PDB file of C-alpha atoms in Angstrom:
ATOM      1  CA  PHE A  24      -9.783  -9.624 -18.723  1.00 46.00           C
ATOM      2  CA  TYR A  25      -7.816  -9.789 -15.461  1.00 55.00           C
ATOM      3  CA  GLN A  26     -10.834 -10.926 -13.423  1.00 60.00           C
ATOM      4  CA  ARG A  27     -10.647  -7.862 -11.179  1.00 64.00           C
ATOM      5  CA  GLU A  28     -13.354  -5.501 -10.073  1.00 70.00           C
ATOM      6  CA  SER A  29     -12.685  -1.814  -9.584  1.00 67.00           C
ATOM      7  CA  LEU A  30     -14.726   1.217  -8.767  1.00 68.00           C
ATOM      8  CA  VAL A  31     -15.808   3.421 -11.641  1.00 68.00           C
ATOM      9  CA  PRO A  32     -17.474   6.767 -10.943  1.00 72.00           C
ATOM     10  CA  HIS A  33     -21.212   6.214 -10.594  1.00 74.00           C
ATOM     11  CA  ASN A  34     -23.379   7.462 -13.485  1.00 75.00           C
ATOM     12  CA  GLU A  35     -20.391   8.678 -15.480  1.00 74.00           C
ATOM     13  CA  ARG A  36     -20.550   6.806 -18.768  1.00 76.00           C
ATOM     14  CA  ASP A  37     -17.740   8.829 -20.357  1.00 80.00           C
ATOM     15  CA  TYR A  38     -15.224   8.234 -17.545  1.00 78.00           C
ATOM     16  CA  CYS A  39     -11.616   8.141 -18.752  1.00 81.00           C
ATOM     17  CA  ILE A  40      -8.344   7.724 -16.925  1.00 81.00           C
ATOM     18  CA  PRO A  41      -6.349  10.901 -17.568  1.00 84.00           C
ATOM     19  CA  LEU A  42      -3.572  10.295 -20.084  1.00 88.00           C
ATOM     20  CA  GLY A  43      -0.136  10.854 -18.588  1.00 91.00           C
ATOM     21  CA  LYS A  44      -1.268  10.824 -14.947  1.00 94.00           C
ATOM     22  CA  ALA A  45       0.078   8.036 -12.769  1.00 96.00           C
ATOM     23  CA  LYS A  46      -1.492   7.284  -9.395  1.00 96.00           C
ATOM     24  CA  VAL A  47       0.040   6.461  -6.011  1.00 98.00           C
ATOM     25  CA  VAL A  48      -1.957   3.442  -4.830  1.00 97.00           C
ATOM     26  CA  ARG A  49       0.117   2.843  -1.683  1.00 98.00           C
ATOM     27  CA  SER A  50       2.357   5.372   0.049  1.00 98.00           C
ATOM     28  CA  GLY A  51       5.666   4.269   1.494  1.00 97.00           C
ATOM     29  CA  SER A  52       9.287   5.179   2.073  1.00 96.00           C
ATOM     30  CA  ALA A  53      11.377   2.009   1.573  1.00 95.00           C
ATOM     31  CA  CYS A  54      11.293   1.919  -2.226  1.00 96.00           C
ATOM     32  CA  THR A  55       9.299   3.095  -5.220  1.00 98.00           C
ATOM     33  CA  VAL A  56       7.564   0.379  -7.247  1.00 98.00           C
ATOM     34  CA  LEU A  57       6.478   1.415 -10.736  1.00 97.00           C
ATOM     35  CA  ALA A  58       3.853  -1.086 -11.857  1.00 95.00           C
ATOM     36  CA  THR A  59       1.485  -1.561 -14.750  1.00 90.00           C
ATOM     37  CA  SER A  60      -1.780  -3.403 -15.191  1.00 87.00           C
ATOM     38  CA  VAL A  61      -2.326  -6.503 -13.063  1.00 88.00           C
ATOM     39  CA  MET A  62       1.121  -6.120 -11.465  1.00 91.00           C
ATOM     40  CA  VAL A  63      -0.189  -3.124  -9.493  1.00 94.00           C
ATOM     41  CA  HIS A  64      -2.403  -5.489  -7.483  1.00 93.00           C
ATOM     42  CA  THR A  65       0.450  -7.981  -7.175  1.00 93.00           C
ATOM     43  CA  ALA A  66       2.790  -5.264  -5.860  1.00 95.00           C
ATOM     44  CA  VAL A  67       0.285  -4.131  -3.232  1.00 96.00           C
ATOM     45  CA  LYS A  68      -0.238  -7.722  -2.103  1.00 95.00           C
ATOM     46  CA  VAL A  69       3.507  -8.443  -1.874  1.00 95.00           C
ATOM     47  CA  ALA A  70       4.143  -5.219   0.067  1.00 96.00           C
ATOM     48  CA  GLU A  71       1.381  -6.083   2.534  1.00 96.00           C
ATOM     49  CA  GLU A  72       2.548  -9.688   2.946  1.00 95.00           C
ATOM     50  CA  THR A  73       6.193  -8.748   3.521  1.00 95.00           C
ATOM     51  CA  GLY A  74       5.521  -5.628   5.580  1.00 95.00           C
ATOM     52  CA  ILE A  75       7.881  -3.631   3.352  1.00 96.00           C
ATOM     53  CA  ASP A  76       6.952   0.056   3.300  1.00 96.00           C
ATOM     54  CA  ALA A  77       6.913   0.326  -0.500  1.00 97.00           C
ATOM     55  CA  GLU A  78       5.393   3.230  -2.392  1.00 98.00           C
ATOM     56  CA  ILE A  79       3.480   1.701  -5.288  1.00 98.00           C
ATOM     57  CA  ILE A  80       2.665   3.773  -8.343  1.00 98.00           C
ATOM     58  CA  ASP A  81       0.192   2.631 -10.980  1.00 96.00           C
ATOM     59  CA  MET A  82       1.723   4.058 -14.149  1.00 94.00           C
ATOM     60  CA  ARG A  83      -1.661   3.807 -15.982  1.00 90.00           C
ATOM     61  CA  SER A  84      -0.287   5.383 -19.195  1.00 85.00           C
ATOM     62  CA  ILE A  85       2.451   3.212 -20.648  1.00 80.00           C
ATOM     63  CA  GLY A  86       3.576   5.279 -23.623  1.00 80.00           C
ATOM     64  CA  GLN A  87       7.054   6.802 -23.633  1.00 81.00           C
ATOM     65  CA  LEU A  88       5.596  10.268 -24.115  1.00 87.00           C
ATOM     66  CA  THR A  89       2.908   9.917 -21.445  1.00 90.00           C
ATOM     67  CA  THR A  90       4.992   8.996 -18.402  1.00 93.00           C
ATOM     68  CA  ASP A  91       4.102  11.083 -15.345  1.00 96.00           C
ATOM     69  CA  TRP A  92       7.684  12.142 -14.597  1.00 96.00           C
ATOM     70  CA  PRO A  93       6.850  14.723 -11.895  1.00 97.00           C
ATOM     71  CA  LEU A  94       5.140  12.051  -9.764  1.00 98.00           C
ATOM     72  CA  VAL A  95       7.737   9.359 -10.471  1.00 98.00           C
ATOM     73  CA  LEU A  96      10.705  11.622  -9.727  1.00 98.00           C
ATOM     74  CA  SER A  97       9.200  12.988  -6.511  1.00 98.00           C
ATOM     75  CA  SER A  98       8.661   9.433  -5.265  1.00 98.00           C
ATOM     76  CA  ILE A  99      12.223   8.425  -6.166  1.00 98.00           C
ATOM     77  CA  ALA A 100      13.574  11.499  -4.347  1.00 98.00           C
ATOM     78  CA  LYS A 101      11.686  10.285  -1.257  1.00 98.00           C
ATOM     79  CA  THR A 102      12.617   6.575  -1.360  1.00 97.00           C
ATOM     80  CA  ASN A 103      15.956   6.567  -3.254  1.00 97.00           C
ATOM     81  CA  ARG A 104      15.222   3.059  -4.568  1.00 97.00           C
ATOM     82  CA  VAL A 105      13.228   1.856  -7.578  1.00 98.00           C
ATOM     83  CA  ILE A 106      11.692  -1.393  -8.759  1.00 97.00           C
ATOM     84  CA  ILE A 107       9.957  -1.540 -12.125  1.00 96.00           C
ATOM     85  CA  VAL A 108       7.570  -4.474 -12.369  1.00 94.00           C
ATOM     86  CA  GLU A 109       5.775  -5.602 -15.506  1.00 90.00           C
ATOM     87  CA  GLN A 110       3.896  -8.748 -16.397  1.00 84.00           C
ATOM     88  CA  VAL A 111       5.286  -8.904 -19.932  1.00 81.00           C
ATOM     89  CA  ALA A 112       8.173 -10.977 -21.217  1.00 73.00           C
ATOM     90  CA  SER A 113      11.406  -9.003 -20.840  1.00 75.00           C
ATOM     91  CA  GLY A 114      11.861  -8.576 -24.585  1.00 75.00           C
ATOM     92  CA  LEU A 115       8.560  -6.678 -24.794  1.00 76.00           C
ATOM     93  CA  SER A 116       9.184  -4.451 -21.793  1.00 81.00           C
ATOM     94  CA  LEU A 117       8.733  -0.679 -21.667  1.00 86.00           C
ATOM     95  CA  GLY A 118      10.609  -0.672 -18.370  1.00 90.00           C
ATOM     96  CA  ARG A 119      13.957  -0.462 -20.142  1.00 91.00           C
ATOM     97  CA  HIS A 120      12.995   2.994 -21.368  1.00 92.00           C
ATOM     98  CA  TRP A 121      11.964   4.007 -17.842  1.00 94.00           C
ATOM     99  CA  ILE A 122      15.283   2.745 -16.453  1.00 95.00           C
ATOM    100  CA  ALA A 123      17.261   4.850 -18.935  1.00 95.00           C
ATOM    101  CA  GLU A 124      15.155   7.927 -18.195  1.00 96.00           C
ATOM    102  CA  ILE A 125      15.385   7.481 -14.421  1.00 97.00           C
ATOM    103  CA  GLN A 126      19.167   7.097 -14.658  1.00 96.00           C
ATOM    104  CA  ALA A 127      19.333  10.342 -16.653  1.00 96.00           C
ATOM    105  CA  ARG A 128      16.819  12.321 -14.582  1.00 97.00           C
ATOM    106  CA  ALA A 129      17.340  11.039 -11.028  1.00 98.00           C
ATOM    107  CA  PHE A 130      20.820   9.525 -10.842  1.00 97.00           C
ATOM    108  CA  ASP A 131      21.826  11.571  -7.784  1.00 97.00           C
ATOM    109  CA  ASP A 132      18.716  10.433  -5.905  1.00 98.00           C
ATOM    110  CA  LEU A 133      19.428   6.711  -6.342  1.00 97.00           C
ATOM    111  CA  ASP A 134      21.056   4.749  -3.511  1.00 96.00           C
ATOM    112  CA  HIS A 135      20.764   1.386  -5.276  1.00 95.00           C
ATOM    113  CA  GLU A 136      20.667   0.048  -8.808  1.00 96.00           C
ATOM    114  CA  ILE A 137      17.228   0.067 -10.416  1.00 97.00           C
ATOM    115  CA  LEU A 138      15.665  -3.397 -10.223  1.00 95.00           C
ATOM    116  CA  HIS A 139      13.526  -4.629 -13.106  1.00 93.00           C
ATOM    117  CA  VAL A 140      11.070  -7.496 -12.622  1.00 91.00           C
ATOM    118  CA  THR A 141       9.638  -9.013 -15.807  1.00 87.00           C
ATOM    119  CA  GLY A 142       9.082 -12.414 -17.274  1.00 78.00           C
ATOM    120  CA  SER A 143      11.716 -14.407 -19.121  1.00 74.00           C
ATOM    121  CA  LEU A 144      12.948 -13.735 -22.652  1.00 71.00           C
ATOM    122  CA  SER A 145      10.267 -16.000 -24.105  1.00 68.00           C
ATOM    123  CA  ALA A 146       6.785 -14.831 -24.999  1.00 66.00           C
ATOM    124  CA  PRO A 147       3.690 -16.185 -23.213  1.00 64.00           C
ATOM    125  CA  VAL A 148       2.538 -19.515 -24.631  1.00 68.00           C
ATOM    126  CA  VAL A 149      -0.266 -22.037 -24.238  1.00 71.00           C
ATOM    127  CA  SER A 150       1.602 -24.276 -21.775  1.00 75.00           C
ATOM    128  CA  ALA A 151       0.773 -23.225 -18.208  1.00 77.00           C
ATOM    129  CA  VAL A 152       4.308 -23.978 -16.969  1.00 75.00           C
ATOM    130  CA  LEU A 153       6.022 -22.042 -19.766  1.00 72.00           C
ATOM    131  CA  ASN A 154       3.499 -19.223 -19.493  1.00 71.00           C
ATOM    132  CA  ARG A 155       4.295 -18.750 -15.781  1.00 70.00           C
ATOM    133  CA  ALA A 156       7.995 -18.549 -16.644  1.00 71.00           C
ATOM    134  CA  ALA A 157       7.351 -15.992 -19.376  1.00 70.00           C
ATOM    135  CA  LEU A 158       5.483 -13.531 -17.147  1.00 72.00           C
ATOM    136  CA  GLY A 159       6.542 -11.394 -14.190  1.00 73.00           C
ATOM    137  CA  SER A 160       5.653 -12.980 -10.864  1.00 81.00           C
ATOM    138  CA  ALA A 161       4.929 -12.112  -7.262  1.00 83.00           C
ATOM    139  CA  GLU A 162       7.891 -14.235  -6.162  1.00 85.00           C
ATOM    140  CA  ARG A 163      10.366 -12.277  -8.305  1.00 86.00           C
ATOM    141  CA  LEU A 164       8.886  -9.028  -7.019  1.00 90.00           C
ATOM    142  CA  ARG A 165       9.112 -10.249  -3.410  1.00 89.00           C
ATOM    143  CA  GLU A 166      12.817 -11.032  -3.907  1.00 88.00           C
ATOM    144  CA  ALA A 167      13.444  -7.560  -5.365  1.00 91.00           C
ATOM    145  CA  MET A 168      11.591  -5.789  -2.536  1.00 90.00           C
ATOM    146  CA  GLU A 169      13.441  -7.781   0.115  1.00 91.00           C
ATOM    147  CA  LEU A 170      16.790  -7.000  -1.531  1.00 90.00           C
ATOM    148  CA  LEU A 171      16.086  -3.266  -1.459  1.00 86.00           C
ATOM    149  CA  ALA A 172      14.735  -3.415   2.094  1.00 86.00           C
ATOM    150  CA  GLN A 173      17.936  -5.125   3.275  1.00 84.00           C
ATOM    151  CA  SER A 174      20.109  -2.458   1.642  1.00 79.00           C
ATOM    152  CA  ALA A 175      18.262   0.427   3.318  1.00 67.00           C
TER     153      ALA A 175
END
């Protein structure tokens, strides 16, 4: 679907990603990046290209009731800055829920406003140009990471 290859445990046909367990895919201290799906790979690539010491968390479970709050909050306490990045159009985003919850649960740990990187208000369409505008992008994420790095 996303034309990516990943490792799956060998000879384990019933392998499942644990529900409600996020995963730190890159440790860092400059900011916490909460990413979903293909944007996890984009976030890692942007962090490596810019040299920003971002901690990137693959949220894996995207339901409101399955957010791994212990992991997310411990990362925010360490970095004091958060970027939520999603590929979806902004009107379809779950990140708004995460922003509200982070504000309620970790307000005292935040040294900067929470940045939210999504696509535009429009939904993805057939046109390649409009589709790029509708989805979150590496360039928007790069701008958000650089903004937080400058404020550190």
